[in-house]
Amino acid sequence: MDAMEKEKPKSEMMGGLESSLLQLVHDHNLTSLRIREHTDKAKKNALRSAIRVSDLLVDTVNGGVQESFVNEKRIEHEIRALAATTIRYTRQTDQWLAASHAINSALKEIGDFENWMKTMDYDCKIINAAIRNIYKP
């Protein structure tokens, strides 16, 4: 101990030590409080940033999902339109087939009639020749 400390009474030294300790505790508490405030502020900033990143990711994913949903609806609409067109063409094709079968049947009947007419013409010629032969003088 130096000379001045020897001269000071013990109670004064204790008072100075106590005030120094109190000052250290007070400084420590202030520093801890500042660090805690800084940490809380950093946590809040990190949380805000994380929420913002999360929102951006959700928006990005939802944008793709929304676009897929719109495309799916558009495709479904096109499928329905294509199915309706296919049904319409199928009915039209069935009508054309029925008409072509009717035409084929009519042509066949005409062919049968023509054949019958040729047969009748031939029979009439034979009958005519037979009658001429009978009445020949």
mmCIF file of C-alpha atoms in Angstrom:
data_model
loop_
_atom_site.group_PDB
_atom_site.id
_atom_site.type_symbol
_atom_site.label_atom_id
_atom_site.label_comp_id
_atom_site.label_asym_id
_atom_site.label_seq_id
_atom_site.Cartn_x
_atom_site.Cartn_y
_atom_site.Cartn_z
ATOM 1 C CA MET A 1 0.000 0.000 0.000
ATOM 2 C CA ASP A 2 1.221 3.394 -0.776
ATOM 3 C CA ALA A 3 1.576 6.176 1.719
ATOM 4 C CA MET A 4 -1.697 7.888 0.983
ATOM 5 C CA GLU A 5 -3.651 4.755 1.453
ATOM 6 C CA LYS A 6 -1.985 4.272 4.816
ATOM 7 C CA GLU A 7 -3.005 7.717 5.796
ATOM 8 C CA LYS A 8 -6.643 7.196 4.864
ATOM 9 C CA PRO A 9 -8.756 5.586 7.446
ATOM 10 C CA LYS A 10 -9.969 2.106 6.725
ATOM 11 C CA SER A 11 -13.589 3.227 6.463
ATOM 12 C CA GLU A 12 -12.697 5.676 3.713
ATOM 13 C CA MET A 13 -10.872 2.965 1.810
ATOM 14 C CA MET A 14 -13.844 0.680 2.180
ATOM 15 C CA GLY A 15 -16.151 3.435 1.030
ATOM 16 C CA GLY A 16 -14.033 4.030 -2.055
ATOM 17 C CA LEU A 17 -13.836 0.334 -2.775
ATOM 18 C CA GLU A 18 -17.538 -0.033 -2.254
ATOM 19 C CA SER A 19 -18.317 2.893 -4.556
ATOM 20 C CA SER A 20 -15.922 1.454 -7.156
ATOM 21 C CA LEU A 21 -17.663 -1.889 -6.905
ATOM 22 C CA LEU A 22 -21.030 -0.185 -7.129
ATOM 23 C CA GLN A 23 -19.780 1.754 -10.129
ATOM 24 C CA LEU A 24 -18.549 -1.480 -11.738
ATOM 25 C CA VAL A 25 -21.886 -3.183 -11.082
ATOM 26 C CA HIS A 26 -23.707 -0.145 -12.412
ATOM 27 C CA ASP A 27 -21.506 -0.056 -15.553
ATOM 28 C CA HIS A 28 -21.958 -3.789 -15.978
ATOM 29 C CA ASN A 29 -25.739 -3.444 -15.686
ATOM 30 C CA LEU A 30 -25.757 -0.589 -18.216
ATOM 31 C CA THR A 31 -23.569 -2.556 -20.603
ATOM 32 C CA SER A 32 -25.745 -5.648 -20.159
ATOM 33 C CA LEU A 33 -28.843 -3.552 -20.758
ATOM 34 C CA ARG A 34 -27.355 -2.038 -23.927
ATOM 35 C CA ILE A 35 -26.272 -5.484 -25.147
ATOM 36 C CA ARG A 36 -29.734 -6.879 -24.381
ATOM 37 C CA GLU A 37 -31.391 -3.976 -26.223
ATOM 38 C CA HIS A 38 -29.005 -4.425 -29.135
ATOM 39 C CA THR A 39 -29.706 -8.187 -29.145
ATOM 40 C CA ASP A 40 -33.470 -7.625 -29.008
ATOM 41 C CA LYS A 41 -33.229 -5.125 -31.837
ATOM 42 C CA ALA A 42 -31.124 -7.570 -33.878
ATOM 43 C CA LYS A 43 -33.647 -10.371 -33.155
ATOM 44 C CA LYS A 44 -36.519 -8.162 -34.294
ATOM 45 C CA ASN A 45 -34.643 -7.198 -37.454
ATOM 46 C CA ALA A 46 -33.768 -10.840 -38.136
ATOM 47 C CA LEU A 47 -37.392 -11.855 -37.521
ATOM 48 C CA ARG A 48 -38.661 -9.123 -39.877
ATOM 49 C CA SER A 49 -36.139 -10.217 -42.505
ATOM 50 C CA ALA A 50 -37.105 -13.868 -42.091
ATOM 51 C CA ILE A 51 -40.802 -12.988 -42.405
ATOM 52 C CA ARG A 52 -40.063 -10.936 -45.526
ATOM 53 C CA VAL A 53 -38.036 -13.795 -47.057
ATOM 54 C CA SER A 54 -40.804 -16.235 -46.165
ATOM 55 C CA ASP A 55 -43.436 -13.961 -47.736
ATOM 56 C CA LEU A 56 -41.344 -13.601 -50.891
ATOM 57 C CA LEU A 57 -40.855 -17.361 -51.119
ATOM 58 C CA VAL A 58 -44.571 -17.984 -50.592
ATOM 59 C CA ASP A 59 -45.422 -15.360 -53.217
ATOM 60 C CA THR A 60 -42.985 -16.949 -55.652
ATOM 61 C CA VAL A 61 -44.339 -20.447 -55.058
ATOM 62 C CA ASN A 62 -47.944 -19.252 -55.102
ATOM 63 C CA GLY A 63 -47.288 -17.380 -58.328
ATOM 64 C CA GLY A 64 -46.210 -20.621 -59.978
ATOM 65 C CA VAL A 65 -49.114 -22.500 -58.444
ATOM 66 C CA GLN A 66 -51.530 -19.811 -59.534
ATOM 67 C CA GLU A 67 -50.144 -19.867 -63.063
ATOM 68 C CA SER A 68 -50.425 -23.675 -63.091
ATOM 69 C CA PHE A 69 -54.014 -23.419 -61.839
ATOM 70 C CA VAL A 70 -54.906 -20.914 -64.573
ATOM 71 C CA ASN A 71 -53.258 -23.153 -67.188
ATOM 72 C CA GLU A 72 -55.099 -26.181 -65.829
ATOM 73 C CA LYS A 73 -58.449 -24.361 -66.074
ATOM 74 C CA ARG A 74 -57.609 -23.218 -69.614
ATOM 75 C CA ILE A 75 -56.676 -26.791 -70.602
ATOM 76 C CA GLU A 76 -59.874 -28.170 -69.055
ATOM 77 C CA HIS A 77 -61.894 -25.597 -71.014
ATOM 78 C CA GLU A 78 -60.097 -26.568 -74.220
ATOM 79 C CA ILE A 79 -60.686 -30.267 -73.495
ATOM 80 C CA ARG A 80 -64.416 -29.646 -73.037
ATOM 81 C CA ALA A 81 -64.545 -27.640 -76.272
ATOM 82 C CA LEU A 82 -62.603 -30.348 -78.107
ATOM 83 C CA ALA A 83 -64.899 -33.063 -76.712
ATOM 84 C CA ALA A 84 -67.974 -31.114 -77.858
ATOM 85 C CA THR A 85 -66.453 -30.616 -81.313
ATOM 86 C CA THR A 86 -65.556 -34.321 -81.500
ATOM 87 C CA ILE A 87 -69.120 -35.301 -80.581
ATOM 88 C CA ARG A 88 -70.482 -32.916 -83.215
ATOM 89 C CA TYR A 89 -68.130 -34.356 -85.871
ATOM 90 C CA THR A 90 -69.021 -37.909 -84.835
ATOM 91 C CA ARG A 91 -72.732 -37.181 -85.313
ATOM 92 C CA GLN A 92 -72.021 -35.526 -88.654
ATOM 93 C CA THR A 93 -69.910 -38.503 -89.725
ATOM 94 C CA ASP A 94 -72.713 -40.881 -88.708
ATOM 95 C CA GLN A 95 -75.138 -38.831 -90.815
ATOM 96 C CA TRP A 96 -72.765 -38.937 -93.788
ATOM 97 C CA LEU A 97 -72.353 -42.700 -93.390
ATOM 98 C CA ALA A 98 -76.126 -43.154 -93.270
ATOM 99 C CA ALA A 99 -76.508 -40.961 -96.364
ATOM 100 C CA SER A 100 -73.782 -42.856 -98.236
ATOM 101 C CA HIS A 101 -75.374 -46.196 -97.282
ATOM 102 C CA ALA A 102 -78.714 -44.889 -98.539
ATOM 103 C CA ILE A 103 -77.078 -43.795 -101.804
ATOM 104 C CA ASN A 104 -75.345 -47.179 -102.108
ATOM 105 C CA SER A 105 -78.641 -48.953 -101.514
ATOM 106 C CA ALA A 106 -80.379 -46.752 -104.084
ATOM 107 C CA LEU A 107 -77.613 -47.427 -106.625
ATOM 108 C CA LYS A 108 -77.848 -51.123 -105.891
ATOM 109 C CA GLU A 109 -81.591 -50.993 -106.426
ATOM 110 C CA ILE A 110 -81.034 -49.083 -109.670
ATOM 111 C CA GLY A 111 -78.541 -51.737 -110.706
ATOM 112 C CA ASP A 112 -81.003 -54.472 -109.783
ATOM 113 C CA PHE A 113 -83.752 -52.663 -111.700
ATOM 114 C CA GLU A 114 -81.472 -52.232 -114.710
ATOM 115 C CA ASN A 115 -80.614 -55.938 -114.581
ATOM 116 C CA TRP A 116 -84.316 -56.802 -114.270
ATOM 117 C CA MET A 117 -85.057 -54.525 -117.236
ATOM 118 C CA LYS A 118 -82.376 -56.261 -119.352
ATOM 119 C CA THR A 119 -83.792 -59.637 -118.356
ATOM 120 C CA MET A 120 -87.304 -58.465 -119.242
ATOM 121 C CA ASP A 121 -86.055 -57.064 -122.562
ATOM 122 C CA TYR A 122 -84.348 -60.356 -123.363
ATOM 123 C CA ASP A 123 -87.475 -62.343 -122.338
ATOM 124 C CA CYS A 124 -89.663 -60.059 -124.456
ATOM 125 C CA LYS A 125 -87.358 -60.537 -127.461
ATOM 126 C CA ILE A 126 -87.493 -64.323 -127.039
ATOM 127 C CA ILE A 127 -91.291 -64.241 -126.696
ATOM 128 C CA ASN A 128 -91.507 -61.918 -129.706
ATOM 129 C CA ALA A 129 -89.267 -64.231 -131.749
ATOM 130 C CA ALA A 130 -91.328 -67.236 -130.674
ATOM 131 C CA ILE A 131 -94.586 -65.515 -131.661
ATOM 132 C CA ARG A 132 -93.110 -64.538 -135.051
ATOM 133 C CA ASN A 133 -92.019 -68.079 -135.607
ATOM 134 C CA ILE A 134 -95.550 -69.320 -134.846
ATOM 135 C CA TYR A 135 -97.241 -66.839 -137.211
ATOM 136 C CA LYS A 136 -94.703 -67.054 -139.985
ATOM 137 C CA PRO A 137 -96.354 -67.922 -143.224
#
